[in-house]
mmCIF file of C-alpha atoms in Angstrom:
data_model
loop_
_atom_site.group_PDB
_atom_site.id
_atom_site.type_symbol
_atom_site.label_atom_id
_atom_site.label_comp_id
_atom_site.label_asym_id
_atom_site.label_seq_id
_atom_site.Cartn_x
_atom_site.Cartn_y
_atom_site.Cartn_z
ATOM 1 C CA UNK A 962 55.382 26.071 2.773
ATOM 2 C CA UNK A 963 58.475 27.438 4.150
ATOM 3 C CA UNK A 964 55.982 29.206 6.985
ATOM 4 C CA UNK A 965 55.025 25.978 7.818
ATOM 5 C CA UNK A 966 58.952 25.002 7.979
ATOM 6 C CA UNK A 967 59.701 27.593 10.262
ATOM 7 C CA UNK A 968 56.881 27.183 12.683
ATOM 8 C CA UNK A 969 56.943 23.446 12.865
ATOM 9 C CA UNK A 970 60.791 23.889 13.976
ATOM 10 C CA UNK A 971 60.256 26.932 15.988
ATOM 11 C CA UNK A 972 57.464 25.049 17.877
ATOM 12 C CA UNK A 973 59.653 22.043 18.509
ATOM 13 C CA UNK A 974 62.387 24.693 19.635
ATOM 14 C CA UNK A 975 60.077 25.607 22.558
ATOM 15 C CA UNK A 976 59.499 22.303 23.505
ATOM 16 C CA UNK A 977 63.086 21.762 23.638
ATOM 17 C CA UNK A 978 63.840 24.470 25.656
ATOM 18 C CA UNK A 979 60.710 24.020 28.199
ATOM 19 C CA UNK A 980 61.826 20.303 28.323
ATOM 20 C CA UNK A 981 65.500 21.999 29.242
ATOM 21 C CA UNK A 982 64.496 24.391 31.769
ATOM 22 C CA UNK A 983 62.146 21.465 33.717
ATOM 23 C CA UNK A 984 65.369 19.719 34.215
ATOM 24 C CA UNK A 985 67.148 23.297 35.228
ATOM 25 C CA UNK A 986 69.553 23.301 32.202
ATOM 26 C CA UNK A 987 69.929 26.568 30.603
ATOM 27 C CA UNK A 988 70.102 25.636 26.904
ATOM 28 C CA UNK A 989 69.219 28.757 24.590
ATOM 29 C CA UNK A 990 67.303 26.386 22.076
ATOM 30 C CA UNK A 991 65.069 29.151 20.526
ATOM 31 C CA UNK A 992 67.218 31.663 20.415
ATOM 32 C CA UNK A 993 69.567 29.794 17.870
ATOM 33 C CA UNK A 994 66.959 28.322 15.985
ATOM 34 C CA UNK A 995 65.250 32.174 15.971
ATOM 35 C CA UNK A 996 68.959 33.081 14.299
ATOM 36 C CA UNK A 997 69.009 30.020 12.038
ATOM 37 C CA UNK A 998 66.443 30.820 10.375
ATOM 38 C CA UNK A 999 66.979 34.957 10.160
ATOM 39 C CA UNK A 1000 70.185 33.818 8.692
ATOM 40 C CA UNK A 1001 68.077 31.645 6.105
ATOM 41 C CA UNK A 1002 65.245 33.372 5.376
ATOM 42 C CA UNK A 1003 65.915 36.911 6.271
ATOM 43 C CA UNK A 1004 64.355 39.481 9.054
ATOM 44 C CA UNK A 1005 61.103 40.562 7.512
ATOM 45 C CA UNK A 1006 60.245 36.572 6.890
ATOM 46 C CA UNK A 1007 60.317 35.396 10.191
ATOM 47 C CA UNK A 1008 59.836 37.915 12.692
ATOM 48 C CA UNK A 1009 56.091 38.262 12.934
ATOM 49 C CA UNK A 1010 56.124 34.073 13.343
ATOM 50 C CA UNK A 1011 59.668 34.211 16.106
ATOM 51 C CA UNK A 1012 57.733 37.323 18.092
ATOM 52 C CA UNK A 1013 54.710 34.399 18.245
ATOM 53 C CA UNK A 1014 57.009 31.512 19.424
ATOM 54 C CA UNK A 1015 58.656 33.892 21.520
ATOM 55 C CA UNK A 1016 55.598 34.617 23.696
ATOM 56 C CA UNK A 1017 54.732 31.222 23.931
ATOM 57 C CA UNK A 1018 57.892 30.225 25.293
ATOM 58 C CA UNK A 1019 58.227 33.126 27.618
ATOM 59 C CA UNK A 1020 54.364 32.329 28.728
ATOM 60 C CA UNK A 1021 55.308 28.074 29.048
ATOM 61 C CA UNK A 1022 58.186 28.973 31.265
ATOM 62 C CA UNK A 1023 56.296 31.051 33.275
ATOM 63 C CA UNK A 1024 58.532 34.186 32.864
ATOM 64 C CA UNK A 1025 56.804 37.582 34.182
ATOM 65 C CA UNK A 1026 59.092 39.703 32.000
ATOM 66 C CA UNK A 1027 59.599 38.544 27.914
ATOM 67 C CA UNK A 1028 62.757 37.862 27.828
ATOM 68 C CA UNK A 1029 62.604 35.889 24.203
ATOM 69 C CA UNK A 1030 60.413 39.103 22.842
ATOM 70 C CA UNK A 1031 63.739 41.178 23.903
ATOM 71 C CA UNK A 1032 66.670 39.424 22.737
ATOM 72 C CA UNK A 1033 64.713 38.729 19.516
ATOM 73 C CA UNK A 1034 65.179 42.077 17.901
ATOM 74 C CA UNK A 1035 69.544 42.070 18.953
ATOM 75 C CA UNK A 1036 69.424 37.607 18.047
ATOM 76 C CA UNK A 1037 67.700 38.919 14.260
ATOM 77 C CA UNK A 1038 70.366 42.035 14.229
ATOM 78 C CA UNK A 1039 73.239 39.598 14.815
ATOM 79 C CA UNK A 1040 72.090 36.995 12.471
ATOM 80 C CA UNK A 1041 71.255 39.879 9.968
ATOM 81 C CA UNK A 1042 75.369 40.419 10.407
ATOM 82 C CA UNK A 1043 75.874 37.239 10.509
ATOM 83 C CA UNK A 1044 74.440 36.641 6.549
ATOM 84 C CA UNK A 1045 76.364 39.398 5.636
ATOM 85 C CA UNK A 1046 79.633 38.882 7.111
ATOM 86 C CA UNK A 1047 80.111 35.523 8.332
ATOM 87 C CA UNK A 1048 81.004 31.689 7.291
ATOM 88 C CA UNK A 1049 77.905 29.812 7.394
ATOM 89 C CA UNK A 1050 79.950 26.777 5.592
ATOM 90 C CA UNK A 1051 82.510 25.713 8.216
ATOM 91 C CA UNK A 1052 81.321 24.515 11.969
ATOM 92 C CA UNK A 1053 83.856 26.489 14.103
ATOM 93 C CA UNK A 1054 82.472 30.078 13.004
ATOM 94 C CA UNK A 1055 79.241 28.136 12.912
ATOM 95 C CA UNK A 1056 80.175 27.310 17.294
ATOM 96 C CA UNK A 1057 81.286 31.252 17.368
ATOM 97 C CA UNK A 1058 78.138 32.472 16.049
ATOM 98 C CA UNK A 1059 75.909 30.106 18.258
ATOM 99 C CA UNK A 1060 78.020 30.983 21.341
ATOM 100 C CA UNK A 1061 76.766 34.832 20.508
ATOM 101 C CA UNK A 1062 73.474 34.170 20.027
ATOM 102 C CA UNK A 1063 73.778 31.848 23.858
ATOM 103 C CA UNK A 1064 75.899 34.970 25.371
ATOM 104 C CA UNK A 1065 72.613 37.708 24.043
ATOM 105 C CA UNK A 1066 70.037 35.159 25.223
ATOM 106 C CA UNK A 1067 71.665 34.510 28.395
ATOM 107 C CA UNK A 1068 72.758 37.906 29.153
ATOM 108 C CA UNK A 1069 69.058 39.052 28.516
ATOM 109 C CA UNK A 1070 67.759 36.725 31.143
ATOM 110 C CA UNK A 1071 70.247 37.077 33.807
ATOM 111 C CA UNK A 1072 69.571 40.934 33.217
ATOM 112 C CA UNK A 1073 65.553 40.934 33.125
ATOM 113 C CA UNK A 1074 64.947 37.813 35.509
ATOM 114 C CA UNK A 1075 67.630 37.069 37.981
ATOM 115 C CA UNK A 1076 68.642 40.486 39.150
ATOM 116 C CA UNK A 1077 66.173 42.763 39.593
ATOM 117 C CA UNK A 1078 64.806 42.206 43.161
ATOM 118 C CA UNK A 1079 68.138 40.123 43.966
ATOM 119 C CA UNK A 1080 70.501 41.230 46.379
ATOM 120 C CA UNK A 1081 74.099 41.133 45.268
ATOM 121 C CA UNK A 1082 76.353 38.842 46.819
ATOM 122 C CA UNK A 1083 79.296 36.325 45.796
ATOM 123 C CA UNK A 1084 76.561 33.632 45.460
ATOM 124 C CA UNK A 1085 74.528 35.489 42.881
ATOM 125 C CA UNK A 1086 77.617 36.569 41.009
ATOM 126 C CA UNK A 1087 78.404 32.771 40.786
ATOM 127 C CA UNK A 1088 75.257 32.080 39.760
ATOM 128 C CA UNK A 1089 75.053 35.064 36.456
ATOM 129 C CA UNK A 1090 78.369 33.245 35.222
ATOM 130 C CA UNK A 1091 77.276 30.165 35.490
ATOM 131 C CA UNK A 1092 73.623 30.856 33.355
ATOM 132 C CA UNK A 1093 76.180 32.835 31.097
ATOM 133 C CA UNK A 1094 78.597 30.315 30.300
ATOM 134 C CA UNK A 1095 75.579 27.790 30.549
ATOM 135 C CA UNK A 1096 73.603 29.451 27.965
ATOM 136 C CA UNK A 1097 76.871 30.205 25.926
ATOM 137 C CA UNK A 1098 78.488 26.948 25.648
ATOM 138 C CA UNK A 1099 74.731 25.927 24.719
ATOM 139 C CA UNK A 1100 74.479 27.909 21.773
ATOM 140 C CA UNK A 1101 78.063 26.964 20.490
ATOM 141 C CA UNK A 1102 76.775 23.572 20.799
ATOM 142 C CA UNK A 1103 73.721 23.424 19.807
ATOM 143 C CA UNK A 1104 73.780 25.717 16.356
ATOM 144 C CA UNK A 1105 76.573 23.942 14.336
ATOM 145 C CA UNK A 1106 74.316 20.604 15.577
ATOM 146 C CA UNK A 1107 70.937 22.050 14.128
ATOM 147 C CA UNK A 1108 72.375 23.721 10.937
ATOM 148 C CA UNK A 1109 73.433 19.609 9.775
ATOM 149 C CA UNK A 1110 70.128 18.486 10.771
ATOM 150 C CA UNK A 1111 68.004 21.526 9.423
ATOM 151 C CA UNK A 1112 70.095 21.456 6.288
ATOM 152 C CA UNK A 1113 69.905 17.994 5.719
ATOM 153 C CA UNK A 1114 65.775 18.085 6.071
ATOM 154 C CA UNK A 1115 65.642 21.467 4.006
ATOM 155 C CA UNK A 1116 67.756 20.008 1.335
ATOM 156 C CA UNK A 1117 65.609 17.069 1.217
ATOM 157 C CA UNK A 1118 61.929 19.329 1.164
ATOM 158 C CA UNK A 1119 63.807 21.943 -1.637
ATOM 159 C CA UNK A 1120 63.944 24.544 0.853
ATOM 160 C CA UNK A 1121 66.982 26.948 1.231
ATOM 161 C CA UNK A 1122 69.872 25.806 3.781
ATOM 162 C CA UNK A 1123 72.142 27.695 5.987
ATOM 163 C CA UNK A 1124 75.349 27.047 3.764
ATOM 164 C CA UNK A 1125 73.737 28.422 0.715
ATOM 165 C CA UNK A 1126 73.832 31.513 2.130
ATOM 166 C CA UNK A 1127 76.906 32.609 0.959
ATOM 167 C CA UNK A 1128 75.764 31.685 -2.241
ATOM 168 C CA UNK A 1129 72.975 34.587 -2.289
ATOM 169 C CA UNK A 1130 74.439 37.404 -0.871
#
């Protein structure tokens, strides 16, 4: 059941994000749901299902290079961390830990899709800080957003939630 959990919200994750990126918005919606749910359920769990979801949204936006399929493996390290290390209770290092997964996503694409065949120029350079700080300030956003809303639907379906995870370290 909690498969079904995780692909049901990945799916809608892509949607988000395609919905996003029609508009032109940069907003890392996968990514931090991809980390929400590392941070939940663990690596091994989810990463067959995120490298899925991760193709389809690299294939609905039309990317040539896989950009989800290579900041999954550094968004599952960081979330891995994350479990160990960090406050999953409180929203402010809940904002910190979204703006990292945003900063890895972003970073990623600006690397594997903007610049190679780009020439360099003021504009450009504009342009890789603004998809940063886009995708960033997304992330911080978005994950202390989706951790009340996630929790509150896992709580009510018995599932485990993001701030039980201290609890089971």
């Amino acid at each position: 059941m909690t498969t079904i959990w995780l692909l049901c919200c990945t799916f809608l994750a892509v949607v988000g994000e395609v919905i996003a990126g029609g508009y032109g918005v940069v907003l890392p919606v996968f990514p931090v749901v991809a980390f929400y749910f590392t941070v939940v359920l663990g690596w091994r769990p989810t990463v067959a299902w995120l490298l899925v979801m991760g193709s389809v949204l690299d294939l609905a936006l039309g990317r040539g290079v896989p950009v989800s399929l290579v900041a999954l493996p550094g968004i599952q390290a960081f979330a891995m961390f994350w479990r160990r290390h960090g406050d999953c209770r409180r929203r402010g290092p809940q904002a910190v830990a979204g703006f990292m997964a945003g900063l890895i996503s972003g970073g990623l694409t600006l690397a594997l899709v903007v610049l190679p065949g780009a020439r360099w120029n003021a504009g450009l350079a504009g342009e890789g800080l603004g998809l940063l700080g886009e995708a960033a300030l997304g992330g911080a956003l978005l994950l202390p957003l989706l951790c009340v809303a996630l929790d509150a639907a896992a709580d009510h379906m018995v599932f485990d939630s993001y701030q039980q995870v201290r609890d089971r370290r």
